Amino acid sequence: MTDGLRWVLEAYPLGYSLVFCEDLTPEEVLERLGARRESVFPLTRVEAQEIEVRNAADEPYDLDHLDDLDVEAVEELGFLRRETDAVVRAGSIKGWSFAIQASTSYVSARNYLPTLSRGTRVIAVSRDVNTVQRVEYAVDGRVLSSFDPGIPAYDDGAEPSALAWPSDGGGMSSPQVLEHLESRFGLWVPKDSEERRMPAAALSTTDR
């Protein structure tokens, strides 16, 4: 019995990014996204989001209200810089690692799939604050499928049929998308990962 994916919709009403990588560790996923291994630091969801909000504020504020956060450590590791506009956390389930962000900022700004999928396969799903959806499938450096599941006929990938998406031509809602990925690939995210400290990386949506 797993927690599935459907709960993510309620937990992330303002948008989310979920990236699943087969046979990679969480740390390897974060490194391929652009993190340095020595800069990875365990954070809860609340801490990761608070850091993103703090860095985007007109006047950055201190994080002393986060009682359990080692503020000195995250500052030393580069989490509290203005250019750090994405904090991504990573965990694992059987056969897969997942990366999660309470935003679509990183996945919509960076061409991360070729590097992330090298020697493996990646399935990514995102939904932004305007309910715009995206599903992507990459294998060994090639993006085979990339589309809005609301209009699946318009696929920008090299081999749209590779994902074996339902072919009735109709669009799919966000709950249907998550349910399909769960049933087709066995993907899920543990609910307790929200409060659990998981490896996290301070990333930038712009080239450095």
Tab-separated table of N, CA, C and O in Angstrom, residues 108-208:
chain	number	residue	atom	x	y	z
A	108	SER	N	10.639	24.818	-15.456
A	108	SER	CA	10.199	25.611	-16.603
A	108	SER	C	11.315	26.501	-17.150
A	108	SER	O	11.222	26.986	-18.276
A	109	ALA	N	12.381	26.680	-16.355
A	109	ALA	CA	13.442	27.597	-16.776
A	109	ALA	C	14.692	26.908	-17.284
A	109	ALA	O	15.457	27.499	-18.039
A	110	ARG	N	14.930	25.671	-16.882
A	110	ARG	CA	16.186	25.013	-17.222
A	110	ARG	C	15.965	23.802	-18.124
A	110	ARG	O	14.996	23.066	-17.976
A	111	ASN	N	16.900	23.587	-19.033
A	111	ASN	CA	16.876	22.415	-19.908
A	111	ASN	C	17.605	21.281	-19.200
A	111	ASN	O	18.725	20.905	-19.547
A	112	TYR	N	16.959	20.724	-18.190
A	112	TYR	CA	17.614	19.769	-17.290
A	112	TYR	C	17.484	18.314	-17.727
A	112	TYR	O	18.237	17.448	-17.261
A	113	LEU	N	16.543	18.004	-18.604
A	113	LEU	CA	16.232	16.612	-18.901
A	113	LEU	C	17.365	15.832	-19.580
A	113	LEU	O	17.606	14.669	-19.224
A	114	PRO	N	18.090	16.387	-20.558
A	114	PRO	CA	19.158	15.602	-21.186
A	114	PRO	C	20.203	15.113	-20.186
A	114	PRO	O	20.613	13.945	-20.226
A	115	THR	N	20.636	15.978	-19.280
A	115	THR	CA	21.643	15.577	-18.289
A	115	THR	C	21.051	14.639	-17.254
A	115	THR	O	21.659	13.628	-16.882
A	116	LEU	N	19.864	14.947	-16.790
A	116	LEU	CA	19.252	14.149	-15.735
A	116	LEU	C	18.947	12.727	-16.190
A	116	LEU	O	19.042	11.777	-15.415
A	117	SER	N	18.601	12.553	-17.456
A	117	SER	CA	18.190	11.235	-17.953
A	117	SER	C	19.345	10.417	-18.540
A	117	SER	O	19.114	9.322	-19.053
A	118	ARG	N	20.565	10.917	-18.456
A	118	ARG	CA	21.704	10.202	-19.028
A	118	ARG	C	21.847	8.817	-18.390
A	118	ARG	O	22.014	8.673	-17.185
A	119	GLY	N	21.750	7.775	-19.209
A	119	GLY	CA	21.882	6.417	-18.720
A	119	GLY	C	20.695	5.901	-17.936
A	119	GLY	O	20.758	4.818	-17.348
A	120	THR	N	19.602	6.629	-17.944
A	120	THR	CA	18.414	6.215	-17.189
A	120	THR	C	17.179	6.806	-17.860
A	120	THR	O	17.238	7.260	-19.003
A	121	ARG	N	16.059	6.779	-17.174
A	121	ARG	CA	14.867	7.432	-17.707
A	121	ARG	C	14.240	8.319	-16.639
A	121	ARG	O	14.363	8.069	-15.445
A	122	VAL	N	13.582	9.365	-17.115
A	122	VAL	CA	13.016	10.390	-16.245
A	122	VAL	C	11.577	10.666	-16.653
A	122	VAL	O	11.265	10.768	-17.845
A	123	ILE	N	10.717	10.764	-15.659
A	123	ILE	CA	9.333	11.164	-15.880
A	123	ILE	C	9.084	12.387	-15.016
A	123	ILE	O	9.321	12.366	-13.803
A	124	ALA	N	8.641	13.466	-15.634
A	124	ALA	CA	8.417	14.713	-14.911
A	124	ALA	C	6.986	15.191	-15.130
A	124	ALA	O	6.443	15.093	-16.228
A	125	VAL	N	6.394	15.715	-14.070
A	125	VAL	CA	5.051	16.271	-14.153
A	125	VAL	C	5.015	17.550	-13.324
A	125	VAL	O	5.572	17.604	-12.224
A	126	SER	N	4.390	18.573	-13.873
A	126	SER	CA	4.309	19.841	-13.158
A	126	SER	C	2.967	20.522	-13.425
A	126	SER	O	2.296	20.250	-14.422
A	127	ARG	N	2.624	21.400	-12.499
A	127	ARG	CA	1.378	22.168	-12.609
A	127	ARG	C	1.625	23.512	-11.948
A	127	ARG	O	2.029	23.566	-10.782
A	128	ASP	N	1.400	24.608	-12.686
A	128	ASP	CA	1.722	25.908	-12.112
A	128	ASP	C	0.509	26.568	-11.473
A	128	ASP	O	-0.582	25.999	-11.421
A	129	VAL	N	0.713	27.783	-10.981
A	129	VAL	CA	-0.338	28.483	-10.243
A	129	VAL	C	-1.557	28.762	-11.117
A	129	VAL	O	-2.672	28.939	-10.619
A	130	ASN	N	-1.375	28.773	-12.437
A	130	ASN	CA	-2.477	28.993	-13.378
A	130	ASN	C	-3.064	27.685	-13.886
A	130	ASN	O	-3.797	27.675	-14.874
A	131	THR	N	-2.720	26.585	-13.229
A	131	THR	CA	-3.164	25.212	-13.539
A	131	THR	C	-2.664	24.713	-14.897
A	131	THR	O	-3.197	23.752	-15.440
A	132	VAL	N	-1.652	25.354	-15.462
A	132	VAL	CA	-1.026	24.853	-16.685
A	132	VAL	C	-0.193	23.615	-16.323
A	132	VAL	O	0.599	23.644	-15.393
A	133	GLN	N	-0.408	22.535	-17.067
A	133	GLN	CA	0.243	21.268	-16.765
A	133	GLN	C	1.323	20.936	-17.790
A	133	GLN	O	1.301	21.423	-18.916
A	134	ARG	N	2.249	20.062	-17.384
A	134	ARG	CA	3.264	19.567	-18.309
A	134	ARG	C	3.678	18.176	-17.885
A	134	ARG	O	3.858	17.901	-16.697
A	135	VAL	N	3.797	17.270	-18.843
A	135	VAL	CA	4.326	15.932	-18.608
A	135	VAL	C	5.482	15.721	-19.582
A	135	VAL	O	5.364	16.055	-20.771
A	136	GLU	N	6.593	15.175	-19.078
A	136	GLU	CA	7.752	14.943	-19.933
A	136	GLU	C	8.361	13.581	-19.638
A	136	GLU	O	8.340	13.110	-18.497
A	137	TYR	N	8.901	12.979	-20.687
A	137	TYR	CA	9.503	11.647	-20.576
A	137	TYR	C	10.814	11.669	-21.347
A	137	TYR	O	10.838	11.979	-22.548
A	138	ALA	N	11.911	11.374	-20.663
A	138	ALA	CA	13.226	11.392	-21.310
A	138	ALA	C	13.968	10.105	-20.990
A	138	ALA	O	13.879	9.579	-19.874
A	139	VAL	N	14.707	9.607	-21.969
A	139	VAL	CA	15.481	8.382	-21.806
A	139	VAL	C	16.884	8.603	-22.374
A	139	VAL	O	17.029	8.998	-23.539
A	140	ASP	N	17.883	8.372	-21.541
A	140	ASP	CA	19.286	8.437	-21.949
A	140	ASP	C	19.607	9.693	-22.749
A	140	ASP	O	20.194	9.629	-23.841
A	141	GLY	N	19.234	10.821	-22.219
A	141	GLY	CA	19.596	12.096	-22.820
A	141	GLY	C	18.655	12.629	-23.875
A	141	GLY	O	18.830	13.759	-24.343
A	142	ARG	N	17.638	11.848	-24.256
A	142	ARG	CA	16.688	12.296	-25.290
A	142	ARG	C	15.309	12.523	-24.690
A	142	ARG	O	14.786	11.676	-23.970
A	143	VAL	N	14.734	13.673	-24.999
A	143	VAL	CA	13.374	13.970	-24.563
A	143	VAL	C	12.421	13.360	-25.587
A	143	VAL	O	12.280	13.856	-26.710
A	144	LEU	N	11.788	12.268	-25.204
A	144	LEU	CA	10.930	11.546	-26.144
A	144	LEU	C	9.517	12.092	-26.185
A	144	LEU	O	8.853	12.015	-27.223
A	145	SER	N	9.052	12.633	-25.077
A	145	SER	CA	7.681	13.143	-25.024
A	145	SER	C	7.638	14.356	-24.105
A	145	SER	O	8.221	14.350	-23.017
A	146	SER	N	6.951	15.409	-24.548
A	146	SER	CA	6.823	16.638	-23.759
A	146	SER	C	5.546	17.345	-24.208
A	146	SER	O	5.452	17.812	-25.341
A	147	PHE	N	4.562	17.403	-23.313
A	147	PHE	CA	3.254	17.910	-23.737
A	147	PHE	C	2.418	18.394	-22.556
A	147	PHE	O	2.713	18.101	-21.394
A	148	ASP	N	1.392	19.152	-22.897
A	148	ASP	CA	0.375	19.559	-21.935
A	148	ASP	C	-0.711	18.483	-21.976
A	148	ASP	O	-1.336	18.278	-23.021
A	149	PRO	N	-0.945	17.766	-20.871
A	149	PRO	CA	-1.939	16.686	-20.908
A	149	PRO	C	-3.362	17.165	-21.152
A	149	PRO	O	-4.244	16.351	-21.415
A	150	GLY	N	-3.579	18.479	-21.090
A	150	GLY	CA	-4.891	18.997	-21.466
A	150	GLY	C	-5.104	18.939	-22.969
A	150	GLY	O	-6.230	18.848	-23.447
A	151	ILE	N	-3.992	18.997	-23.718
A	151	ILE	CA	-4.032	18.901	-25.192
A	151	ILE	C	-2.915	17.953	-25.640
A	151	ILE	O	-1.931	18.377	-26.240
A	152	PRO	N	-3.059	16.665	-25.357
A	152	PRO	CA	-1.972	15.705	-25.579
A	152	PRO	C	-1.563	15.515	-27.030
A	152	PRO	O	-0.496	14.962	-27.305
A	153	ALA	N	-2.383	15.969	-27.974
A	153	ALA	CA	-2.031	15.783	-29.383
A	153	ALA	C	-0.831	16.636	-29.785
A	153	ALA	O	-0.140	16.332	-30.766
A	154	TYR	N	-0.553	17.691	-29.036
A	154	TYR	CA	0.564	18.578	-29.352
A	154	TYR	C	1.761	18.208	-28.472
A	154	TYR	O	1.924	18.709	-27.370
A	155	ASP	N	2.573	17.321	-28.997
A	155	ASP	CA	3.722	16.800	-28.256
A	155	ASP	C	5.011	17.252	-28.923
A	155	ASP	O	5.207	17.049	-30.115
A	156	ASP	N	5.907	17.874	-28.130
A	156	ASP	CA	7.161	18.399	-28.672
A	156	ASP	C	8.305	17.392	-28.632
A	156	ASP	O	9.429	17.719	-29.029
A	157	GLY	N	8.058	16.193	-28.142
A	157	GLY	CA	9.121	15.210	-27.995
A	157	GLY	C	9.510	14.542	-29.302
A	157	GLY	O	8.822	14.660	-30.323
A	158	ALA	N	10.639	13.820	-29.253
A	158	ALA	CA	11.162	13.156	-30.450
A	158	ALA	C	10.363	11.916	-30.828
A	158	ALA	O	10.283	11.548	-32.000
A	159	GLU	N	9.764	11.240	-29.831
A	159	GLU	CA	8.971	10.034	-30.078
A	159	GLU	C	7.736	10.068	-29.174
A	159	GLU	O	7.704	9.404	-28.132
A	160	PRO	N	6.715	10.839	-29.533
A	160	PRO	CA	5.551	11.011	-28.678
A	160	PRO	C	4.885	9.719	-28.231
A	160	PRO	O	4.321	9.663	-27.141
A	161	SER	N	4.981	8.674	-29.015
A	161	SER	CA	4.322	7.419	-28.653
A	161	SER	C	5.063	6.654	-27.550
A	161	SER	O	4.537	5.694	-26.991
A	162	ALA	N	6.280	7.087	-27.222
A	162	ALA	CA	7.108	6.342	-26.274
A	162	ALA	C	6.505	6.265	-24.875
A	162	ALA	O	6.707	5.299	-24.152
A	163	LEU	N	5.758	7.288	-24.495
A	163	LEU	CA	5.184	7.313	-23.154
A	163	LEU	C	3.919	6.468	-23.062
A	163	LEU	O	3.447	6.162	-21.971
A	164	ALA	N	3.366	6.073	-24.212
A	164	ALA	CA	2.134	5.273	-24.243
A	164	ALA	C	1.023	5.955	-23.462
A	164	ALA	O	0.328	5.350	-22.643
A	165	TRP	N	0.834	7.256	-23.741
A	165	TRP	CA	-0.236	8.014	-23.093
A	165	TRP	C	-1.578	7.572	-23.660
A	165	TRP	O	-1.652	7.141	-24.809
A	166	PRO	N	-2.660	7.649	-22.882
A	166	PRO	CA	-3.979	7.277	-23.409
A	166	PRO	C	-4.248	7.987	-24.734
A	166	PRO	O	-4.036	9.196	-24.854
A	167	SER	N	-4.700	7.250	-25.732
A	167	SER	CA	-4.773	7.783	-27.099
A	167	SER	C	-6.183	8.095	-27.572
A	167	SER	O	-6.458	8.092	-28.761
A	168	ASP	N	-7.099	8.393	-26.638
A	168	ASP	CA	-8.459	8.707	-27.086
A	168	ASP	C	-8.587	10.137	-27.585
A	168	ASP	O	-9.645	10.544	-28.062
A	169	GLY	N	-7.495	10.916	-27.483
A	169	GLY	CA	-7.499	12.269	-28.023
A	169	GLY	C	-7.994	13.324	-27.054
A	169	GLY	O	-7.814	14.515	-27.288
A	170	GLY	N	-8.616	12.923	-25.961
A	170	GLY	CA	-9.142	13.890	-25.010
A	170	GLY	C	-8.088	14.327	-24.013
A	170	GLY	O	-7.096	13.653	-23.782
A	171	GLY	N	-8.317	15.492	-23.423
A	171	GLY	CA	-7.401	15.993	-22.418
A	171	GLY	C	-7.622	15.308	-21.084
A	171	GLY	O	-8.636	14.647	-20.858
A	172	MET	N	-6.649	15.452	-20.189
A	172	MET	CA	-6.736	14.856	-18.868
A	172	MET	C	-6.591	15.936	-17.809
A	172	MET	O	-5.763	16.844	-17.940
A	173	SER	N	-7.362	15.831	-16.752
A	173	SER	CA	-7.268	16.754	-15.640
A	173	SER	C	-6.052	16.412	-14.785
A	173	SER	O	-5.454	15.344	-14.934
A	174	SER	N	-5.701	17.302	-13.881
A	174	SER	CA	-4.544	17.051	-13.008
A	174	SER	C	-4.688	15.766	-12.200
A	174	SER	O	-3.736	14.974	-12.124
A	175	PRO	N	-5.847	15.504	-11.580
A	175	PRO	CA	-5.986	14.231	-10.864
A	175	PRO	C	-5.813	13.020	-11.771
A	175	PRO	O	-5.186	12.032	-11.390
A	176	GLN	N	-6.350	13.086	-12.988
A	176	GLN	CA	-6.222	11.969	-13.919
A	176	GLN	C	-4.773	11.750	-14.333
A	176	GLN	O	-4.325	10.614	-14.474
A	177	VAL	N	-4.047	12.837	-14.517
A	177	VAL	CA	-2.630	12.737	-14.884
A	177	VAL	C	-1.854	11.996	-13.806
A	177	VAL	O	-1.107	11.052	-14.079
A	178	LEU	N	-2.015	12.420	-12.561
A	178	LEU	CA	-1.288	11.801	-11.464
A	178	LEU	C	-1.691	10.345	-11.280
A	178	LEU	O	-0.845	9.468	-11.033
A	179	GLU	N	-2.970	10.065	-11.414
A	179	GLU	CA	-3.441	8.686	-11.272
A	179	GLU	C	-2.889	7.798	-12.381
A	179	GLU	O	-2.546	6.626	-12.156
A	180	HIS	N	-2.795	8.352	-13.591
A	180	HIS	CA	-2.252	7.568	-14.704
A	180	HIS	C	-0.774	7.252	-14.488
A	180	HIS	O	-0.336	6.116	-14.701
A	181	LEU	N	0.006	8.243	-14.064
A	181	LEU	CA	1.427	8.008	-13.832
A	181	LEU	C	1.645	7.019	-12.693
A	181	LEU	O	2.563	6.196	-12.734
A	182	GLU	N	0.790	7.090	-11.698
A	182	GLU	CA	0.879	6.155	-10.575
A	182	GLU	C	0.608	4.722	-11.033
A	182	GLU	O	1.359	3.795	-10.711
A	183	SER	N	-0.460	4.540	-11.796
A	183	SER	CA	-0.834	3.184	-12.212
A	183	SER	C	0.088	2.640	-13.299
A	183	SER	O	0.424	1.455	-13.311
A	184	ARG	N	0.544	3.498	-14.209
A	184	ARG	CA	1.371	3.056	-15.339
A	184	ARG	C	2.796	2.714	-14.908
A	184	ARG	O	3.394	1.747	-15.376
A	185	PHE	N	3.365	3.521	-13.997
A	185	PHE	CA	4.770	3.340	-13.633
A	185	PHE	C	4.993	2.974	-12.165
A	185	PHE	O	6.130	2.753	-11.759
A	186	GLY	N	3.927	2.945	-11.383
A	186	GLY	CA	4.080	2.654	-9.966
A	186	GLY	C	4.705	3.796	-9.186
A	186	GLY	O	5.340	3.578	-8.146
A	187	LEU	N	4.548	5.016	-9.677
A	187	LEU	CA	5.153	6.176	-9.029
A	187	LEU	C	4.295	6.664	-7.863
A	187	LEU	O	3.075	6.640	-7.921
A	188	TRP	N	4.968	7.126	-6.824
A	188	TRP	CA	4.259	7.705	-5.691
A	188	TRP	C	5.240	8.513	-4.845
A	188	TRP	O	6.451	8.421	-5.030
A	189	VAL	N	4.685	9.322	-3.963
A	189	VAL	CA	5.499	10.127	-3.058
A	189	VAL	C	4.970	9.928	-1.645
A	189	VAL	O	3.761	10.082	-1.416
A	190	PRO	N	5.816	9.585	-0.691
A	190	PRO	CA	5.353	9.393	0.685
A	190	PRO	C	4.845	10.705	1.291
A	190	PRO	O	5.506	11.746	1.174
A	191	LYS	N	3.695	10.659	1.927
A	191	LYS	CA	3.168	11.867	2.568
A	191	LYS	C	4.090	12.383	3.657
A	191	LYS	O	4.199	13.593	3.872
A	192	ASP	N	4.747	11.482	4.348
A	192	ASP	CA	5.604	11.925	5.447
A	192	ASP	C	6.875	12.608	4.954
A	192	ASP	O	7.667	13.123	5.757
A	193	SER	N	7.078	12.636	3.637
A	193	SER	CA	8.234	13.357	3.112
A	193	SER	C	8.093	14.862	3.297
A	193	SER	O	9.079	15.600	3.221
A	194	GLU	N	6.884	15.322	3.550
A	194	GLU	CA	6.660	16.748	3.778
A	194	GLU	C	7.414	17.232	5.015
A	194	GLU	O	8.066	18.270	5.007
A	195	GLU	N	7.287	16.479	6.105
A	195	GLU	CA	7.923	16.869	7.366
A	195	GLU	C	9.329	16.292	7.517
A	195	GLU	O	10.111	16.769	8.338
A	196	ARG	N	9.628	15.278	6.736
A	196	ARG	CA	10.923	14.616	6.864
A	196	ARG	C	12.038	15.478	6.270
A	196	ARG	O	11.848	16.157	5.261
A	197	ARG	N	13.200	15.451	6.918
A	197	ARG	CA	14.351	16.139	6.339
A	197	ARG	C	14.925	15.281	5.207
A	197	ARG	O	15.360	14.163	5.448
A	198	MET	N	14.886	15.835	3.999
A	198	MET	CA	15.410	15.124	2.840
A	198	MET	C	16.527	15.947	2.214
A	198	MET	O	16.569	17.177	2.373
A	199	PRO	N	17.441	15.310	1.499
A	199	PRO	CA	18.508	16.050	0.821
A	199	PRO	C	17.911	17.162	-0.047
A	199	PRO	O	16.965	16.936	-0.803
A	200	ALA	N	18.461	18.354	0.067
A	200	ALA	CA	17.945	19.506	-0.685
A	200	ALA	C	19.110	20.266	-1.300
A	200	ALA	O	20.238	20.244	-0.795
A	201	ALA	N	18.820	20.958	-2.405
A	201	ALA	CA	19.847	21.713	-3.104
A	201	ALA	C	19.364	23.126	-3.394
A	201	ALA	O	18.198	23.355	-3.695
A	202	ALA	N	20.302	24.060	-3.276
A	202	ALA	CA	20.039	25.455	-3.631
A	202	ALA	C	20.412	25.640	-5.097
A	202	ALA	O	21.588	25.530	-5.464
A	203	LEU	N	19.438	25.903	-5.936
A	203	LEU	CA	19.654	25.990	-7.382
A	203	LEU	C	19.241	27.354	-7.915
A	203	LEU	O	18.564	28.125	-7.240
A	204	SER	N	19.661	27.638	-9.123
A	204	SER	CA	19.301	28.882	-9.762
A	204	SER	C	18.625	28.597	-11.101
A	204	SER	O	19.003	27.662	-11.806
A	205	THR	N	17.615	29.382	-11.439
A	205	THR	CA	16.925	29.195	-12.716
A	205	THR	C	17.635	29.925	-13.841
A	205	THR	O	17.216	29.854	-14.987
A	206	THR	N	18.698	30.634	-13.520
A	206	THR	CA	19.487	31.322	-14.548
A	206	THR	C	20.855	30.685	-14.612
A	206	THR	O	21.357	30.133	-13.645
A	207	ASP	N	21.483	30.778	-15.772
A	207	ASP	CA	22.828	30.228	-15.924
A	207	ASP	C	23.806	31.018	-15.079
A	207	ASP	O	23.774	32.244	-15.059
A	208	ARG	N	24.678	30.295	-14.387
A	208	ARG	CA	25.678	30.957	-13.549
A	208	ARG	C	27.045	30.862	-14.191
A	208	ARG	O	27.299	29.972	-14.951
